[in-house]
XYZ file of C-alpha atoms in Angstrom:
567
model
C 14.350 30.437 -6.024
C 17.470 31.470 -3.413
C 20.779 30.286 -3.322
C 19.704 29.554 0.065
C 16.647 27.332 -0.534
C 18.807 25.752 -3.669
C 21.847 25.083 -0.501
C 18.986 23.547 1.604
C 17.840 20.779 -1.804
C 21.487 20.011 -1.815
C 21.035 19.211 1.751
C 17.191 16.667 0.638
C 19.543 15.243 -1.765
C 21.847 14.429 0.450
C 19.228 13.309 3.081
C 17.797 10.322 0.991
C 20.495 8.971 0.673
C 21.348 4.988 2.845
C 23.745 6.511 5.000
C 22.079 9.305 5.895
C 18.731 7.936 6.348
C 20.570 4.973 8.516
C 21.384 8.173 11.309
C 18.246 9.900 11.454
C 16.440 8.189 14.366
C 19.164 9.796 16.462
C 19.547 12.654 14.727
C 15.996 13.937 14.956
C 15.404 12.708 18.349
C 18.054 15.037 19.702
C 15.876 17.868 18.133
C 12.068 15.893 18.364
C 13.148 14.838 23.000
C 12.379 11.891 24.246
C 13.501 10.372 27.702
C 15.531 7.215 28.314
C 15.406 3.830 27.948
C 17.228 1.705 28.408
C 19.613 -0.178 24.461
C 17.909 0.632 21.515
C 20.889 0.447 19.694
C 18.251 -1.780 17.064
C 16.223 1.411 16.167
C 18.599 3.585 16.042
C 21.858 1.520 15.847
C 24.673 2.759 18.603
C 23.052 1.049 21.763
C 22.448 3.757 23.645
C 18.689 6.001 22.944
C 18.112 8.130 21.501
C 14.584 8.550 22.773
C 12.607 6.105 24.448
C 9.576 5.989 27.438
C 10.867 3.572 29.942
C 7.804 2.002 30.729
C 7.125 -0.974 33.800
C 6.631 -4.305 32.119
C 5.043 -7.285 33.196
C 6.837 -10.287 31.414
C 9.489 -10.195 28.142
C 8.623 -10.018 24.535
C 12.367 -11.752 21.791
C 11.996 -11.215 18.265
C 10.275 -14.865 17.073
C 9.193 -16.346 20.955
C 5.738 -16.378 21.738
C 4.545 -13.272 23.284
C 2.597 -14.079 26.601
C -0.090 -11.609 28.579
C 1.365 -11.829 32.871
C -2.001 -11.234 32.652
C -5.803 -11.601 30.961
C -6.376 -8.378 29.298
C -8.912 -7.003 26.464
C -8.109 -5.034 23.850
C -10.155 -2.881 21.854
C -9.412 -2.856 17.915
C -11.488 -0.712 15.518
C -12.465 -3.505 12.900
C -13.598 -2.499 9.791
C -16.404 -4.853 8.671
C -16.587 -6.527 5.374
C -19.779 -6.666 3.962
C -18.818 -10.299 2.345
C -16.941 -10.618 5.633
C -19.408 -10.949 8.096
C -16.925 -11.280 11.574
C -17.956 -13.816 13.932
C -17.768 -13.680 17.207
C -17.157 -17.868 17.644
C -14.033 -16.780 15.167
C -11.382 -19.374 15.526
C -9.436 -16.279 15.057
C -10.101 -14.862 18.555
C -9.910 -17.522 20.778
C -7.245 -18.235 19.406
C -5.129 -15.067 19.512
C -5.990 -15.345 23.876
C -5.509 -18.733 24.296
C -0.887 -18.369 22.928
C -0.665 -14.672 24.011
C -3.409 -13.619 27.556
C -4.960 -10.958 24.758
C -8.853 -10.652 23.880
C -9.957 -8.306 20.920
C -12.873 -6.807 21.512
C -13.418 -5.073 18.078
C -15.421 -1.266 18.101
C -16.799 -1.944 14.189
C -16.941 0.105 11.829
C -17.563 -0.480 8.256
C -15.749 -0.768 5.115
C -18.019 1.514 2.826
C -17.133 4.787 5.039
C -13.698 3.292 6.627
C -11.711 6.095 6.916
C -14.434 8.701 8.241
C -15.920 7.002 10.646
C -12.452 6.034 11.973
C -11.088 9.533 11.145
C -14.191 10.816 13.512
C -13.864 8.442 16.347
C -9.911 9.406 17.093
C -10.580 12.999 16.574
C -13.187 12.482 19.748
C -10.805 10.634 21.276
C -13.361 7.665 21.770
C -11.790 4.648 19.259
C -10.020 1.756 20.757
C -6.609 1.386 22.016
C -5.726 -0.025 18.409
C -6.097 1.322 14.602
C -4.839 -1.541 11.938
C -5.532 -1.223 8.110
C -3.802 1.733 8.086
C -0.713 2.693 6.044
C 1.761 5.182 5.319
C 0.636 8.706 5.338
C -2.574 7.700 7.102
C -1.428 8.303 10.271
C -0.203 12.302 9.261
C -3.758 14.093 10.439
C -3.613 12.313 13.846
C 1.032 12.728 14.242
C -0.399 16.591 14.674
C -2.748 16.615 16.274
C -1.240 14.177 18.997
C -4.518 11.799 18.462
C -1.881 8.755 18.954
C 1.523 7.309 20.227
C 4.247 7.899 19.302
C 5.600 4.169 18.714
C 9.091 5.577 17.770
C 9.742 6.367 21.203
C 9.033 2.785 22.323
C 11.245 0.989 19.614
C 12.430 -1.453 22.314
C 9.425 -3.627 23.355
C 8.557 -3.973 19.327
C 12.002 -7.483 18.867
C 10.495 -8.659 16.341
C 9.299 -5.447 14.325
C 13.085 -4.232 15.357
C 14.697 -7.923 13.791
C 12.591 -7.535 10.441
C 13.311 -4.100 9.617
C 16.556 -4.501 9.835
C 16.759 -8.046 7.847
C 14.480 -7.651 5.151
C 17.084 -4.174 4.697
C 13.543 -1.133 6.156
C 15.582 0.704 7.842
C 16.206 3.501 5.380
C 12.661 3.148 4.814
C 10.994 3.488 8.248
C 13.432 6.731 8.747
C 10.845 8.258 6.216
C 7.788 7.767 7.989
C 9.475 10.442 11.131
C 6.607 13.383 11.060
C 7.726 17.436 11.528
C 9.105 16.314 15.041
C 10.953 13.983 14.215
C 8.827 10.632 15.573
C 7.617 7.695 13.245
C 3.783 7.214 14.936
C 2.964 3.910 12.434
C 5.029 0.677 12.165
C 4.025 -0.304 9.130
C 3.219 -4.325 7.147
C 6.800 -5.342 6.511
C 7.708 -7.060 3.132
C 10.769 -9.098 2.883
C 10.405 -8.678 -1.523
C 8.128 -5.918 -3.133
C 6.549 -5.301 -6.166
C 3.220 -3.613 -7.926
C -0.309 -5.728 -6.915
C -1.683 -4.379 -10.383
C -0.446 -4.192 -13.401
C -1.988 -5.373 -16.521
C -3.221 -8.953 -16.574
C -2.954 -9.999 -20.403
C -4.749 -12.655 -22.886
C -2.240 -13.722 -23.497
C -3.410 -16.675 -25.760
C -5.359 -13.647 -28.412
C -1.784 -11.560 -27.705
C -0.140 -15.136 -30.377
C -2.550 -14.856 -32.619
C -2.149 -11.408 -33.733
C 1.384 -12.438 -33.569
C 1.745 -9.934 -31.016
C 4.522 -10.578 -28.428
C 4.027 -10.476 -24.455
C 4.703 -6.574 -24.123
C 7.657 -4.949 -22.118
C 6.781 -1.588 -22.938
C 3.859 0.871 -22.981
C 4.282 1.034 -27.141
C 4.960 -2.092 -28.198
C 1.663 -2.745 -25.760
C 0.422 0.331 -28.134
C 1.039 -2.584 -30.808
C -0.288 -5.001 -29.877
C -3.740 -3.563 -28.859
C -3.763 -2.443 -32.670
C -3.236 -5.617 -33.673
C -6.073 -6.706 -31.774
C -8.406 -3.878 -33.112
C -7.493 -5.094 -36.945
C -8.395 -9.152 -35.214
C -11.976 -7.876 -33.764
C -12.538 -4.971 -34.735
C -15.886 -4.077 -32.648
C -13.325 -3.936 -29.622
C -11.897 -1.754 -26.534
C -9.030 -4.042 -26.008
C -7.875 -1.485 -23.091
C -9.500 -1.564 -20.177
C -8.991 0.298 -16.442
C -12.114 -0.631 -14.496
C -10.927 1.367 -11.490
C -11.830 4.784 -12.835
C -8.369 5.502 -14.231
C -6.598 5.430 -11.277
C -5.028 2.377 -11.218
C -4.217 2.492 -15.064
C -2.482 5.741 -14.545
C -1.105 4.527 -10.678
C 1.856 2.465 -12.443
C 1.585 3.669 -15.793
C 3.000 6.931 -14.322
C 6.478 5.095 -12.595
C 7.620 4.872 -15.953
C 6.307 8.564 -17.806
C 8.419 9.671 -14.460
C 5.121 11.369 -12.439
C 3.011 10.098 -10.380
C -0.882 9.475 -10.534
C -4.100 7.951 -10.436
C -3.479 6.163 -6.720
C -0.149 6.606 -6.282
C -1.223 10.413 -6.692
C -0.252 11.105 -2.664
C -0.302 15.208 -2.261
C 0.300 15.475 -5.692
C 3.859 16.215 -5.468
C 7.074 14.787 -7.578
C 10.929 15.203 -6.229
C 12.704 16.582 -9.581
C 17.008 15.321 -8.370
C 17.948 17.640 -11.117
C 16.902 20.393 -9.346
C 16.412 19.422 -5.611
C 13.323 20.229 -6.080
C 9.684 18.581 -5.226
C 7.176 19.560 -8.208
C 2.989 19.429 -9.079
C 3.412 16.217 -10.705
C 0.370 17.361 -13.056
C 2.176 20.664 -14.306
C 5.249 18.712 -15.108
C 6.324 16.528 -19.016
C 6.308 13.464 -17.648
C 2.505 13.966 -16.881
C 1.660 15.823 -19.949
C 3.348 12.440 -21.854
C 1.216 9.384 -19.634
C -1.942 11.858 -20.689
C -0.905 12.064 -24.077
C -0.509 8.218 -24.901
C -3.826 7.470 -22.933
C -5.484 10.322 -24.334
C -3.869 8.769 -27.989
C -5.667 4.838 -27.295
C -8.930 6.751 -26.192
C -8.902 8.680 -29.949
C -7.912 5.421 -32.034
C -10.568 3.015 -30.621
C -7.682 1.404 -28.113
C -9.417 1.943 -24.939
C -12.880 1.491 -23.076
C -12.806 4.779 -22.661
C -16.592 3.578 -19.386
C -13.610 1.740 -17.660
C -11.640 5.109 -17.271
C -15.130 7.395 -16.339
C -17.130 4.403 -13.524
C -16.955 2.144 -11.341
C -17.617 -1.769 -11.987
C -19.949 -2.652 -10.496
C -23.180 -3.507 -12.528
C -23.161 -4.127 -16.295
C -20.889 -4.207 -18.680
C -18.169 -4.833 -15.870
C -14.381 -5.046 -16.904
C -15.082 -8.380 -16.332
C -17.862 -9.120 -18.138
C -16.594 -7.726 -21.091
C -13.184 -9.175 -21.327
C -14.823 -12.507 -20.635
C -16.736 -12.048 -23.902
C -13.645 -10.833 -25.788
C -14.377 -7.187 -25.770
C -11.415 -6.593 -23.199
C -8.127 -7.903 -24.008
C -6.013 -5.888 -21.697
C -7.107 -4.856 -17.856
C -5.807 -3.639 -14.963
C -5.697 -6.315 -11.861
C -4.168 -7.969 -9.386
C -3.387 -11.783 -8.724
C -6.811 -12.731 -7.992
C -8.191 -10.516 -11.198
C -5.918 -13.415 -13.374
C -8.391 -16.331 -11.612
C -11.724 -13.469 -11.277
C -10.596 -13.091 -16.028
C -10.534 -17.155 -16.193
C -13.309 -18.017 -14.550
C -15.822 -16.256 -16.368
C -14.346 -15.999 -19.766
C -15.191 -19.889 -18.954
C -18.482 -19.343 -18.997
C -18.592 -17.746 -22.270
C -19.028 -20.479 -25.484
C -15.644 -19.629 -27.483
C -13.586 -18.381 -24.558
C -13.060 -21.867 -22.553
C -10.187 -22.169 -23.843
C -8.277 -18.361 -22.758
C -5.520 -17.747 -21.127
C -4.447 -14.348 -18.517
C -1.058 -13.781 -17.302
C -0.855 -10.302 -15.333
C 2.979 -8.090 -17.358
C 5.649 -6.599 -15.477
C 4.524 -2.679 -15.235
C 5.326 -1.553 -18.905
C 8.519 -0.017 -19.767
C 8.311 3.598 -20.464
C 10.264 6.940 -20.603
C 11.361 7.419 -18.020
C 13.046 3.764 -17.404
C 11.885 -0.077 -16.978
C 11.133 2.142 -13.326
C 7.951 0.684 -10.358
C 7.174 1.835 -7.684
C 8.878 2.796 -4.940
C 9.783 -0.255 -3.027
C 6.447 -0.853 -0.026
C 5.321 -1.406 3.149
C 1.842 -2.541 3.339
C -0.849 -1.926 5.813
C 0.756 -1.534 9.808
C -1.107 0.169 12.878
C -0.980 3.032 15.816
C -2.154 3.374 19.014
C -4.200 5.729 20.406
C -2.901 7.794 23.055
C -5.602 7.233 25.391
C -3.054 4.257 26.498
C -0.004 6.271 26.891
C -0.694 5.629 30.871
C -2.422 3.557 30.621
C -1.044 0.761 32.959
C -0.790 -2.347 30.155
C 0.475 -0.231 27.880
C 4.311 -2.531 27.768
C 1.317 -6.100 26.724
C -0.209 -4.122 24.022
C 3.191 -2.922 22.404
C 4.374 -6.383 23.169
C 1.523 -8.881 21.291
C 1.206 -5.663 18.713
C 4.877 -7.031 17.793
C 4.628 -10.470 18.653
C 0.901 -10.101 15.386
C 2.006 -7.669 13.625
C 6.117 -9.053 13.297
C 6.472 -12.667 14.338
C 6.867 -15.372 11.379
C 4.449 -17.960 13.157
C 2.376 -15.138 14.306
C 1.935 -14.318 10.171
C 1.412 -17.618 10.067
C -0.824 -18.318 12.044
C -3.239 -15.073 11.513
C -2.856 -16.503 6.498
C -4.007 -20.779 7.643
C -4.833 -21.029 10.783
C -3.698 -23.235 13.510
C -0.922 -25.921 12.261
C -1.985 -29.845 12.166
C -5.921 -28.589 12.623
C -6.345 -26.484 9.442
C -3.640 -26.228 7.713
C 0.104 -28.945 7.696
C 3.258 -27.412 6.238
C 5.837 -29.510 4.705
C 9.344 -27.776 3.243
C 8.356 -24.851 2.905
C 5.071 -26.279 0.917
C 2.088 -25.181 3.529
C -1.710 -26.955 2.302
C -5.210 -27.053 3.425
C -6.840 -30.075 5.527
C -9.623 -31.065 2.607
C -12.556 -30.392 4.643
C -11.155 -26.062 4.733
C -11.106 -23.799 1.926
C -10.201 -20.231 1.162
C -11.963 -19.217 -1.516
C -10.455 -15.432 -1.823
C -7.297 -17.041 -3.247
C -9.372 -20.617 -5.252
C -7.307 -23.109 -3.007
C -9.290 -26.411 -1.560
C -12.381 -26.346 -4.380
C -13.465 -29.376 -3.981
C -13.059 -30.334 -1.024
C -13.506 -27.550 1.053
C -17.041 -26.883 3.096
C -15.421 -24.179 5.642
C -13.631 -21.180 4.762
C -10.533 -20.284 6.730
C -11.274 -16.560 6.361
C -15.550 -16.276 6.365
C -16.105 -19.481 9.222
C -13.078 -19.023 11.650
C -11.580 -15.353 10.740
C -7.866 -16.556 9.562
C -6.532 -14.994 6.014
C -8.651 -11.600 7.734
C -8.835 -8.485 5.346
C -7.795 -6.122 8.518
C -4.236 -8.319 9.777
C -3.355 -10.600 6.498
C -1.071 -9.634 3.757
C 0.370 -6.472 6.370
C 3.870 -8.275 7.324
C 5.370 -11.356 5.093
C 8.174 -13.272 3.966
C 8.809 -14.313 0.847
C 8.414 -17.726 1.773
C 4.570 -17.078 2.824
C 3.622 -14.861 0.569
C 4.739 -17.396 -1.959
C 1.912 -19.626 -0.213
C -1.345 -18.482 -1.078
C -0.508 -17.275 -4.093
C -0.834 -19.371 -7.231
C 2.243 -20.832 -9.498
C 1.707 -17.990 -12.006
C 1.902 -14.472 -9.079
C 5.390 -16.316 -8.502
C 5.994 -15.813 -12.135
C 4.938 -12.496 -11.721
C 7.097 -11.402 -9.271
C 9.936 -13.183 -10.200
C 9.663 -10.994 -13.573
C 9.136 -7.574 -12.296
C 11.998 -8.182 -8.905
C 14.237 -8.905 -12.337
C 14.021 -6.699 -14.602
C 11.980 -3.285 -12.757
C 13.761 -1.042 -11.084
C 12.067 0.746 -8.005
C 11.988 4.388 -8.203
C 13.199 5.957 -5.100
C 11.912 7.415 -1.983
C 11.054 10.908 -1.662
C 13.562 12.938 0.809
C 11.221 13.094 3.742
C 9.223 16.466 2.986
C 6.710 16.376 7.216
C 4.709 19.581 8.020
C 3.581 20.764 11.703
C 0.411 19.998 12.231
C -0.746 24.511 11.197
C 0.928 23.798 7.425
C -0.918 20.160 6.789
C -3.413 21.456 7.802
C -2.862 24.379 4.829
C -1.657 21.876 3.331
C -5.129 19.921 2.955
C -6.556 22.965 1.641
C -5.097 23.545 -0.830
C -4.741 19.903 -2.531
C -7.952 19.045 -1.995
C -8.746 22.349 -4.272
C -5.614 21.015 -6.519
C -5.843 17.460 -7.636
C -9.992 17.846 -7.548
C -9.519 20.366 -10.944
C -6.747 17.628 -11.659
C -8.488 14.622 -11.002
C -11.095 16.468 -13.285
C -9.342 17.338 -16.386
C -7.336 14.275 -15.971
C -10.373 12.332 -17.173
C -11.518 14.928 -20.166
C -8.355 14.662 -22.036
C -8.093 11.286 -21.896
C -11.236 11.136 -23.792
C -11.608 13.344 -25.531
C -13.597 16.456 -23.517
C -11.383 18.147 -23.439
C -8.668 19.312 -25.436
C -4.698 19.151 -25.527
C -3.845 22.518 -26.867
C -5.802 23.433 -23.216
C -2.611 21.935 -21.582
C -0.671 25.336 -20.959
C -4.627 26.528 -19.577
C -4.546 23.920 -17.266
C -1.379 24.776 -15.636
C -2.798 27.820 -14.975
C -5.931 26.885 -13.770
C -3.263 25.027 -10.919
C -0.945 27.795 -11.351
C -4.616 30.401 -9.296
C -6.188 27.535 -6.748
C -2.424 28.982 -4.885
C -0.555 26.214 -5.689
C 3.122 27.945 -5.224
C 2.036 28.393 -1.890
C 1.389 24.791 -1.107
C 5.064 24.273 -3.440
C 6.857 26.335 -0.369
C 4.740 24.314 1.713
C 6.351 21.269 1.434
C 9.958 22.221 -0.119
C 9.766 24.331 2.395
C 9.308 21.031 5.784
C 11.923 20.008 3.113
C 14.228 21.817 3.917
C 13.318 22.681 7.512
C 13.990 18.586 7.761
C 16.802 18.350 5.879
C 18.665 20.617 7.821
C 18.191 19.674 11.508
C 19.748 16.482 9.690
C 23.047 18.163 8.588
C 23.106 21.027 11.771
C 23.594 18.348 14.141
């Protein structure tokens, strides 16, 4: 690589520093434009608006205050319908939000089964309603490149709750990493005061103790424990995933210094030694990870079906766990309860004890995924000149980031569905929340299914630590504390935003590359392809325009860093 690009790579490393990124909002706005928008200190840190659009607002809004529109307004929202929780027009959720804010949410429904495809078609065609929820970081890139959604950074001053908690929870650097090639961000994410991996390994603790295995701290310690369990239960395949490998490879990858599974993203991994993005599956860390899981499969320690089949129908991981065929598996906090309930119905397994452990460490150290956001929202570009745009922004800011609104979304109406005393939330006896096993003995009205609270569309987006703890089990709080005290989040990679033309080209290449990676990874792990063919696999990737793809990504990172350095 030329000296020019090496220097640009070094600049990328500088951009990744907190001090520089804190100023990126100001720097890139000079490159990306934007009119005057009044005092915008929270977004830029200087007290002067470096980007923004001035709006005429019919009402004021302030952080931690109840927002209410001056006049009644309807706001269309793209609503995902989960099959187990059909939407009801009578939900208290819609009525209470309208009563408090003067804004009536009007859903346009899309089924969960093909939400992503239908969402993309509606937005691209200009037929989507204004508010697009359930947007995770990265989802916005294609729509930002085509200008199908609003650059929300232009309207930051109308989102006082967002700015307050971005700064209080030290998330400004992460927000600046959301900026696209034009220096603007097009979605605002759910903010998390504390962030730990949702999925990790769930072990049957009583069996680990029975065979003399400690709670594993590393993947090698987990292997040792699995060997002891296999010896005691020879008919078992003691480790399973249940999510076609995507879950376990996701959190395992960080400990091997790579990315995989659900966390594969665009497939690139930033090498801090070379100051360049590499393609993760071509790195030694990815190779080591695949070798590790191949070894488990070869020795009968890994349930291959759970890595190659979806977790439904007969023979699910949950059933195998209940029947003492699997003793450690991927899962989230709710999975612990699911496993316990399933085991309680099987004779001899009634006393099974399950705990979620911190993601094991590995060759790269006790490393977990970077501190993360949760799902947030976008606004479609059709509302750019809507006279109610200010109301939409202020309302969304209240809904997603105001603490009282977040409690409302999760628990319903204080005094009507729950009480709160000394930070402890308690559902009234007639209400339950089946998703978290709350009040199952007394409740007859599910606040989610019957009233719309704790909705998958909104709940969990922005959460203080107190709110996160309020509905989770004590065991999850223990898990969260164990991760926070013993694991280090991997640093976020430097930004490498692609422009519209680059994004289209990169998407075509990366899709083909990922198909090859997904197939080969599973073949290597389950033994359908010999590991001696690893170099051949890498050559196959190189033959699919891999270098062109990396040039696009590294070129975008260099361009971004240079824009910051030169301004």
